[in-house]
CSV table of C-alpha atoms in Angstrom, one decimal:
chain,number,residue,atom,x,y,z
V,1416,MET,CA,5.5,14.8,0.0
V,1417,LEU,CA,3.5,16.6,3.1
V,1418,TRP,CA,0.5,14.6,2.4
V,1419,ILE,CA,2.0,11.3,2.7
V,1420,MET,CA,3.4,12.1,6.1
V,1421,ARG,CA,0.0,13.4,7.2
V,1422,PHE,CA,-1.5,10.5,6.0
V,1423,SER,CA,1.1,8.2,7.6
V,1424,GLY,CA,0.5,10.1,10.9
V,1425,LEU,CA,-3.4,9.2,10.9
V,1426,PHE,CA,-2.4,5.4,11.6
V,1427,SER,CA,-0.1,5.9,14.2
V,1428,ALA,CA,-2.2,4.1,16.6
V,1429,ALA,CA,-2.8,1.2,14.3
V,1430,LEU,CA,0.9,0.8,13.9
V,1431,VAL,CA,1.6,0.0,17.5
V,1432,ILE,CA,2.5,-3.6,16.2
V,1433,ILE,CA,5.7,-1.9,14.9
V,1434,VAL,CA,6.9,-1.5,18.3
V,1435,LEU,CA,7.2,-5.5,18.4
V,1436,SER,CA,8.9,-5.5,15.2
V,1437,PRO,CA,12.9,-4.8,14.5
V,1438,SER,CA,14.0,-1.4,14.3
V,1439,LEU,CA,12.7,0.6,11.5
V,1440,GLN,CA,16.2,1.9,11.0
V,1441,SER,CA,17.6,-1.7,10.8
V,1442,PHE,CA,16.1,-3.7,8.0
V,1443,PRO,CA,16.9,-6.9,7.0
V,1444,PRO,CA,18.4,-7.3,3.6
V,1445,ALA,CA,15.7,-5.3,1.7
V,1446,GLU,CA,15.9,-6.5,-1.8
V,1447,ALA,CA,12.4,-6.8,-3.8
V,1448,ILE,CA,11.8,-10.4,-2.6
V,1449,ARG,CA,9.0,-12.6,-3.7
V,1450,SER,CA,7.3,-14.5,-0.8
V,1451,SER,CA,6.4,-18.0,-1.2
V,1452,HIS,CA,2.9,-17.5,-0.2
V,1453,LEU,CA,3.0,-14.8,-3.1
V,1454,ASP,CA,4.4,-16.9,-5.5
V,1455,ALA,CA,1.7,-19.4,-5.0
V,1456,TYR,CA,-0.9,-17.0,-5.2
V,1457,LEU,CA,0.2,-15.5,-8.4
V,1458,ARG,CA,1.6,-18.6,-10.1
V,1459,PHE,CA,-0.4,-19.5,-13.5
V,1460,PRO,CA,-1.1,-23.2,-14.1
V,1461,SER,CA,0.4,-24.6,-17.4
V,1462,SER,CA,-3.2,-25.1,-18.8
V,1463,ASP,CA,-4.3,-21.6,-18.6
V,1464,PRO,CA,-2.0,-19.3,-20.3
V,1465,PRO,CA,-1.1,-16.2,-18.1
V,1466,PRO,CA,-2.0,-13.1,-20.5
V,1467,HIS,CA,-5.6,-14.2,-20.3
V,1468,ARG,CA,-5.6,-14.2,-16.5
V,1469,PHE,CA,-5.2,-10.4,-16.6
V,1470,SER,CA,-7.1,-7.6,-17.2
V,1471,PHE,CA,-6.0,-3.8,-16.8
V,1472,ARG,CA,-7.7,-0.5,-17.3
V,1473,LYS,CA,-6.3,1.6,-19.8
V,1474,ALA,CA,-4.4,4.5,-17.9
V,1475,PRO,CA,-5.3,8.3,-18.4
V,1476,VAL,CA,-3.2,9.9,-21.1
V,1477,PHE,CA,-0.5,12.3,-19.6
V,1478,ARG,CA,0.9,15.2,-21.3
V,1479,ASN,CA,4.1,17.3,-21.0
V,1480,ALA,CA,3.8,20.7,-19.1
V,1481,ALA,CA,4.2,23.8,-21.2
V,1482,ASP,CA,7.9,24.3,-20.4
V,1483,CYS,CA,9.0,20.6,-21.5
V,1484,ALA,CA,11.1,20.0,-24.4
V,1485,ALA,CA,8.8,19.2,-27.3
V,1486,ALA,CA,7.9,15.6,-27.5
V,1487,ASP,CA,8.9,14.0,-30.7
V,1488,VAL,CA,7.3,10.6,-31.1
V,1489,ASP,CA,9.6,9.4,-33.9
V,1490,SER,CA,12.7,10.7,-32.2
V,1491,GLY,CA,13.4,7.4,-30.9
V,1492,VAL,CA,15.4,6.0,-28.1
V,1493,CYS,CA,18.4,7.9,-28.7
V,1494,ASN,CA,16.7,11.4,-28.2
V,1495,PRO,CA,19.0,13.1,-25.5
V,1496,SER,CA,16.4,14.9,-24.0
V,1497,LEU,CA,14.8,11.5,-22.9
V,1498,VAL,CA,14.6,10.2,-19.2
V,1499,HIS,CA,15.4,6.6,-19.1
V,1500,VAL,CA,13.8,4.2,-16.8
V,1501,ALA,CA,14.4,0.3,-16.8
V,1502,ILE,CA,12.0,-2.2,-15.1
V,1503,THR,CA,11.5,-6.1,-15.3
V,1504,LEU,CA,8.1,-7.5,-16.4
V,1505,ASP,CA,7.1,-11.1,-15.5
V,1506,PHE,CA,3.4,-12.4,-15.0
V,1507,GLU,CA,4.0,-12.6,-11.2
V,1508,TYR,CA,4.9,-9.0,-10.4
V,1509,LEU,CA,3.2,-7.4,-13.4
V,1510,ARG,CA,0.4,-5.8,-11.4
V,1511,GLY,CA,3.1,-4.1,-9.6
V,1512,SER,CA,5.0,-3.1,-12.6
V,1513,ILE,CA,2.1,-1.4,-14.4
V,1514,ALA,CA,1.4,0.5,-10.9
V,1515,ALA,CA,5.1,1.5,-10.9
V,1516,VAL,CA,4.9,3.1,-14.5
V,1517,HIS,CA,1.5,4.7,-13.7
V,1518,SER,CA,2.7,6.3,-10.9
V,1519,ILE,CA,5.9,7.7,-12.6
V,1520,LEU,CA,3.8,9.4,-15.4
V,1521,LYS,CA,1.1,10.7,-13.1
V,1522,HIS,CA,4.0,12.7,-11.2
V,1523,SER,CA,6.0,13.5,-14.0
V,1524,SER,CA,6.2,17.1,-15.1
V,1525,CYS,CA,7.2,16.0,-18.5
V,1526,PRO,CA,5.7,12.3,-18.9
V,1527,GLU,CA,5.8,12.3,-22.5
V,1528,SER,CA,9.8,12.8,-22.3
V,1529,VAL,CA,10.4,9.5,-19.9
V,1530,PHE,CA,11.0,6.2,-22.3
V,1531,PHE,CA,10.6,2.8,-20.4
V,1532,HIS,CA,12.8,-0.3,-21.1
V,1533,PHE,CA,11.0,-3.2,-20.2
V,1534,LEU,CA,13.2,-6.6,-19.6
V,1535,VAL,CA,11.3,-9.7,-19.8
V,1536,SER,CA,11.9,-13.5,-20.0
V,1537,GLU,CA,8.5,-14.4,-21.1
V,1538,THR,CA,6.3,-13.7,-24.0
V,1539,ASP,CA,3.0,-12.0,-24.8
V,1540,LEU,CA,3.6,-9.1,-22.3
V,1541,GLU,CA,4.4,-5.9,-24.9
V,1542,SER,CA,1.1,-6.3,-26.1
V,1543,LEU,CA,-0.4,-5.8,-22.6
V,1544,ILE,CA,1.6,-2.9,-21.6
V,1545,ARG,CA,0.8,-1.2,-24.8
V,1546,SER,CA,-2.9,-1.7,-24.5
V,1547,THR,CA,-2.6,-0.3,-21.0
V,1548,PHE,CA,-0.4,2.7,-21.9
V,1549,PRO,CA,-1.2,3.1,-25.7
V,1550,GLU,CA,1.0,6.3,-25.8
V,1551,LEU,CA,3.9,5.1,-23.8
V,1552,LYS,CA,7.5,5.4,-25.3
V,1553,LEU,CA,8.7,1.9,-24.6
V,1554,LYS,CA,10.9,-0.7,-25.9
V,1555,VAL,CA,11.1,-4.4,-24.5
V,1556,TYR,CA,14.2,-6.3,-24.5
V,1557,PHE,CA,14.4,-10.2,-24.0
V,1558,PHE,CA,16.6,-11.4,-21.3
V,1559,ASP,CA,17.5,-14.8,-21.9
V,1560,PRO,CA,17.4,-16.9,-18.5
V,1561,GLU,CA,20.2,-19.1,-19.8
V,1562,ILE,CA,22.7,-16.4,-19.6
V,1563,VAL,CA,22.7,-16.8,-15.8
V,1564,ARG,CA,21.2,-20.1,-15.0
V,1565,THR,CA,24.5,-21.8,-14.4
V,1566,LEU,CA,25.7,-18.8,-12.6
V,1567,ILE,CA,22.9,-18.5,-9.8
V,1568,SER,CA,23.5,-20.4,-6.4
V,1569,THR,CA,20.8,-21.7,-4.2
V,1570,SER,CA,19.8,-18.7,-1.7
V,1571,VAL,CA,17.8,-18.6,1.6
V,1572,ARG,CA,14.8,-18.0,-0.5
V,1573,GLN,CA,13.9,-19.9,-3.7
V,1574,ALA,CA,12.4,-16.8,-5.2
V,1575,LEU,CA,15.8,-15.0,-5.1
V,1576,GLU,CA,17.0,-17.6,-7.7
V,1577,GLN,CA,14.7,-16.3,-10.5
V,1578,PRO,CA,17.0,-15.3,-13.4
V,1579,LEU,CA,15.5,-12.2,-14.1
V,1580,ASN,CA,16.3,-10.7,-10.9
V,1581,TYR,CA,19.8,-10.6,-12.4
V,1582,ALA,CA,18.6,-8.7,-15.6
V,1583,ARG,CA,19.9,-5.5,-14.0
V,1584,ASN,CA,23.6,-6.9,-14.2
V,1585,TYR,CA,23.0,-6.8,-18.1
V,1586,LEU,CA,21.3,-3.3,-18.7
V,1587,ALA,CA,24.7,-1.8,-20.3
V,1588,ASP,CA,24.7,-5.0,-22.9
V,1589,LEU,CA,20.8,-5.1,-23.6
V,1590,LEU,CA,20.2,-1.5,-24.0
V,1591,GLU,CA,21.3,0.6,-27.0
V,1592,PRO,CA,24.8,2.1,-26.8
V,1593,CYS,CA,23.2,5.5,-27.2
V,1594,VAL,CA,21.5,5.3,-23.8
V,1595,ARG,CA,24.2,6.5,-21.6
V,1596,ARG,CA,22.2,7.0,-18.3
V,1597,VAL,CA,19.3,4.6,-16.6
V,1598,ILE,CA,17.1,4.6,-13.7
V,1599,TYR,CA,16.6,1.1,-12.5
V,1600,LEU,CA,13.5,0.7,-10.6
V,1601,ASP,CA,11.9,-2.7,-8.9
V,1602,SER,CA,8.5,-3.5,-9.6
V,1603,ASP,CA,7.1,-3.4,-5.9
V,1604,LEU,CA,7.1,0.6,-5.7
V,1605,VAL,CA,5.5,3.6,-6.6
V,1606,VAL,CA,6.9,7.1,-7.4
V,1607,VAL,CA,5.2,10.0,-5.7
V,1608,ASP,CA,7.8,12.9,-6.8
V,1609,ASP,CA,8.8,13.9,-10.4
V,1610,ILE,CA,11.2,11.4,-11.7
V,1611,ALA,CA,13.3,14.0,-13.6
V,1612,LYS,CA,14.6,15.0,-10.2
V,1613,LEU,CA,16.1,11.7,-9.8
V,1614,TRP,CA,17.4,11.6,-13.2
V,1615,MET,CA,19.3,14.7,-12.5
V,1616,THR,CA,21.6,12.8,-9.6
V,1617,LYS,CA,25.3,13.8,-9.9
V,1618,LEU,CA,27.2,10.9,-10.1
V,1619,GLY,CA,30.6,12.6,-10.6
V,1620,SER,CA,33.3,9.6,-10.9
V,1621,LYS,CA,31.0,6.9,-9.6
V,1622,THR,CA,29.0,4.4,-11.8
V,1623,ILE,CA,25.9,4.2,-9.7
V,1624,GLY,CA,23.9,6.3,-7.4
V,1625,ALA,CA,21.5,5.1,-4.6
V,1626,PRO,CA,20.3,6.0,-1.1
V,1627,GLU,CA,22.8,4.2,1.4
V,1628,TYR,CA,22.2,3.1,4.7
V,1629,CYS,CA,25.4,2.9,6.7
V,1630,HIS,CA,23.7,2.1,10.0
V,1631,ALA,CA,23.0,-1.3,8.6
V,1632,ASN,CA,25.1,-4.2,10.0
V,1633,PHE,CA,27.1,-4.7,6.7
V,1634,THR,CA,28.6,-8.0,7.9
V,1635,LYS,CA,25.5,-9.8,8.1
V,1636,TYR,CA,25.4,-9.7,4.2
V,1637,PHE,CA,28.2,-11.9,3.8
V,1638,THR,CA,29.2,-15.5,5.3
V,1639,PRO,CA,31.5,-16.0,8.1
V,1640,ALA,CA,33.7,-17.9,5.5
V,1641,PHE,CA,33.8,-14.5,3.5
V,1642,TRP,CA,34.9,-12.7,6.3
V,1643,SER,CA,37.6,-15.0,7.4
V,1644,ASP,CA,39.4,-15.1,4.0
V,1645,GLU,CA,41.4,-12.4,2.8
V,1646,ARG,CA,40.8,-13.2,-0.8
V,1647,PHE,CA,37.6,-12.4,-0.3
V,1648,SER,CA,37.3,-9.8,2.4
V,1649,GLY,CA,40.0,-7.9,1.0
V,1650,ALA,CA,37.9,-6.7,-1.9
V,1651,PHE,CA,36.4,-4.0,0.7
V,1652,THR,CA,40.2,-2.8,1.4
V,1653,GLY,CA,40.3,1.0,1.1
V,1654,ARG,CA,36.7,1.3,1.3
V,1655,LYS,CA,34.0,2.2,3.5
V,1656,PRO,CA,31.1,0.1,2.5
V,1657,CYS,CA,27.7,0.6,3.3
V,1658,TYR,CA,24.3,-1.3,2.5
V,1659,PHE,CA,22.5,0.3,-0.5
V,1660,ASN,CA,19.2,-1.3,-1.9
V,1661,THR,CA,19.4,-2.3,-5.5
V,1662,GLY,CA,15.9,-1.8,-6.4
V,1663,VAL,CA,16.3,1.9,-6.9
V,1664,MET,CA,19.7,3.0,-8.6
V,1665,VAL,CA,20.7,5.7,-11.1
V,1666,MET,CA,23.3,3.8,-13.5
V,1667,ASP,CA,26.1,5.6,-15.7
V,1668,LEU,CA,26.0,2.7,-18.4
V,1669,GLU,CA,28.6,4.6,-20.5
V,1670,ARG,CA,31.2,4.0,-17.7
V,1671,TRP,CA,29.7,0.5,-16.9
V,1672,ARG,CA,30.6,-0.6,-20.3
V,1673,ARG,CA,34.0,1.0,-20.4
V,1674,VAL,CA,34.9,-0.9,-17.0
V,1675,GLY,CA,33.1,-4.0,-17.8
V,1676,TYR,CA,31.2,-4.5,-14.4
V,1677,THR,CA,29.0,-7.4,-15.9
V,1678,GLU,CA,32.3,-9.4,-16.1
V,1679,VAL,CA,33.2,-8.4,-12.6
V,1680,ILE,CA,29.7,-9.1,-11.2
V,1681,GLU,CA,29.9,-12.6,-13.0
V,1682,LYS,CA,33.3,-13.5,-11.3
V,1683,TRP,CA,31.8,-13.2,-8.0
V,1684,MET,CA,28.8,-15.3,-8.9
V,1685,GLU,CA,31.3,-18.0,-10.2
V,1686,ILE,CA,33.4,-17.7,-6.7
V,1687,GLN,CA,29.9,-17.7,-4.9
V,1688,LYS,CA,29.4,-21.1,-6.4
V,1689,SER,CA,32.4,-22.8,-5.3
V,1690,ASP,CA,32.8,-21.2,-1.8
V,1691,ARG,CA,29.7,-20.0,-0.6
V,1692,ILE,CA,30.2,-16.4,0.5
V,1693,TYR,CA,26.7,-15.2,0.7
V,1694,GLU,CA,23.2,-16.3,1.2
V,1695,LEU,CA,21.1,-13.8,-0.8
V,1696,GLY,CA,20.4,-13.6,-4.4
V,1697,SER,CA,21.4,-10.5,-6.7
V,1698,LEU,CA,22.4,-8.2,-4.1
V,1699,PRO,CA,25.5,-9.4,-2.6
V,1700,PRO,CA,27.4,-8.9,-5.9
V,1701,PHE,CA,26.5,-5.4,-6.2
V,1702,LEU,CA,27.6,-4.8,-2.8
V,1703,LEU,CA,30.9,-6.4,-3.6
V,1704,VAL,CA,31.6,-4.3,-6.8
V,1705,PHE,CA,30.2,-1.1,-5.8
V,1706,ALA,CA,29.8,-0.5,-1.7
V,1707,GLY,CA,31.6,2.4,-0.6
V,1708,GLU,CA,31.8,3.8,-4.2
V,1709,VAL,CA,28.3,4.7,-4.7
V,1710,ALA,CA,27.1,8.3,-5.5
V,1711,PRO,CA,24.8,9.4,-2.4
V,1712,ILE,CA,20.9,9.9,-3.2
V,1713,GLU,CA,18.8,11.1,-0.6
V,1714,HIS,CA,16.6,8.7,1.3
V,1715,ARG,CA,13.4,10.2,0.1
V,1716,TRP,CA,14.2,8.3,-3.1
V,1717,ASN,CA,14.0,5.1,-1.6
V,1718,GLN,CA,11.4,4.7,1.2
V,1719,HIS,CA,12.1,0.8,1.4
V,1720,GLY,CA,10.9,-2.0,3.7
V,1721,LEU,CA,7.3,-1.4,3.3
V,1722,GLY,CA,6.8,-5.2,2.8
V,1723,GLY,CA,8.2,-5.7,6.2
V,1724,ASP,CA,10.8,-8.5,6.9
V,1725,ASN,CA,11.8,-11.3,4.5
V,1726,VAL,CA,9.4,-14.1,6.3
V,1727,ARG,CA,6.4,-12.4,8.1
V,1728,GLY,CA,5.8,-9.5,5.9
V,1729,SER,CA,4.7,-7.4,9.1
V,1730,CYS,CA,3.3,-3.7,8.6
V,1731,ARG,CA,5.9,-0.9,8.8
V,1732,ASP,CA,6.0,2.8,8.8
V,1733,LEU,CA,7.8,5.4,6.8
V,1734,HIS,CA,11.2,6.4,7.7
V,1735,PRO,CA,11.4,9.9,9.3
V,1736,GLY,CA,11.8,12.5,6.6
V,1737,PRO,CA,10.2,13.6,3.1
V,1738,VAL,CA,8.8,10.8,0.7
V,1739,SER,CA,9.5,10.7,-3.1
V,1740,LEU,CA,9.3,6.9,-3.4
V,1741,LEU,CA,7.6,4.3,-1.7
V,1742,HIS,CA,9.1,0.6,-1.9
V,1743,TRP,CA,7.5,-2.4,-0.6
V,1744,SER,CA,10.7,-4.5,-0.2
V,1745,GLY,CA,10.1,-7.5,1.7
V,1746,SER,CA,7.6,-10.4,1.8
V,1747,GLY,CA,4.5,-8.3,2.1
V,1748,LYS,CA,3.3,-6.9,-1.4
V,1749,PRO,CA,0.4,-4.2,-1.2
V,1750,TRP,CA,-1.9,-5.9,-3.9
V,1751,PHE,CA,-1.6,-9.3,-2.2
V,1752,ARG,CA,-2.5,-7.7,1.1
V,1753,LEU,CA,-5.2,-5.6,-0.4
V,1754,ASP,CA,-6.9,-8.6,-2.1
V,1755,SER,CA,-6.7,-10.8,1.0
V,1756,ARG,CA,-8.5,-8.1,3.0
V,1757,ARG,CA,-5.5,-7.7,5.3
V,1758,PRO,CA,-3.9,-4.5,4.1
V,1759,CYS,CA,-1.2,-2.5,5.9
V,1760,PRO,CA,-2.2,1.1,6.4
V,1761,LEU,CA,0.6,2.3,3.9
V,1762,ASP,CA,-0.7,-0.3,1.2
V,1763,THR,CA,-3.6,2.2,0.7
V,1764,LEU,CA,-0.9,4.8,-0.7
V,1765,TRP,CA,-0.2,2.1,-3.5
V,1766,ALA,CA,-3.7,1.6,-4.4
V,1767,PRO,CA,-4.8,4.7,-6.4
V,1768,TYR,CA,-2.0,3.6,-8.9
V,1769,ASP,CA,-3.4,0.0,-9.3
V,1770,LEU,CA,-5.0,-0.7,-12.8
V,1771,TYR,CA,-5.8,-4.0,-12.2
V,1772,GLY,CA,-9.3,-5.1,-13.0
V,1773,HIS,CA,-12.1,-4.6,-15.5
């Protein structure tokens, strides 16, 4: 999007601080990480039920363009003309999730043909989503935290231990068998292009597609104990693994189910419990299973790292090139920085999609 590139250029002087930060081409592990100060800011006391702390404006109604397939409100989730998008919902990230949905609808040429699959581990969220998007095609799926609680190991950040972070591992089990493909998106992003373009990604013989970053130091995603033990490091034999961000993926659920990748990921999580082969959360098991076997997607579909690094959350600029999706992975989230009146320049690109408030 040319307008975003021009907008970014207007703030070049304000972004001098970036020179003091790590290279924009060498981000630290860039999962959607919830910072401890953000968790504290958004956590609700048990005496005050979370649903009453939120108020979202009703989104505009978005209609299909004339050349879209006819939108049949009664066709259900198995309609083959639908674009399927999966996003997690929780109270801490709800504001980001709603902004992400809003952005997808706003830039879609066929918004009535997008079906949203929301993964939750808490109650009372469906009514809030439906009141904000009254005509949205959606289904809410409960993800039981107990499924992964015993598999999750301690991490460098407590936020990475949240069970809902692992719900993406179970999409093939949670979604209907007729849903053969899905786009998985994190909650700290906005889409500024037609989601149908991402949906049409050719996966070939691969199970997932994602933008890859082969310049990143891949060895840092695993411990020295991992690399020194052939039982573990041998997993990459015959592959040329590259880092990819699991916050934006196109997933072939039919192939996933046939191979049984959920069980493969769980086995690596069990090994992590006993041998400590990585320090992060849900990312390393995906790297172990898929790195080097990923269908490439243009980098424009994950301009990640806008939340800064995993500690300071400092401001960053865009990667060079076109932009279709802006992703605030890292510790700084745009809604928190905007509310605290300490926004980064690019946070203002997230603000138009924010529906929070009366």
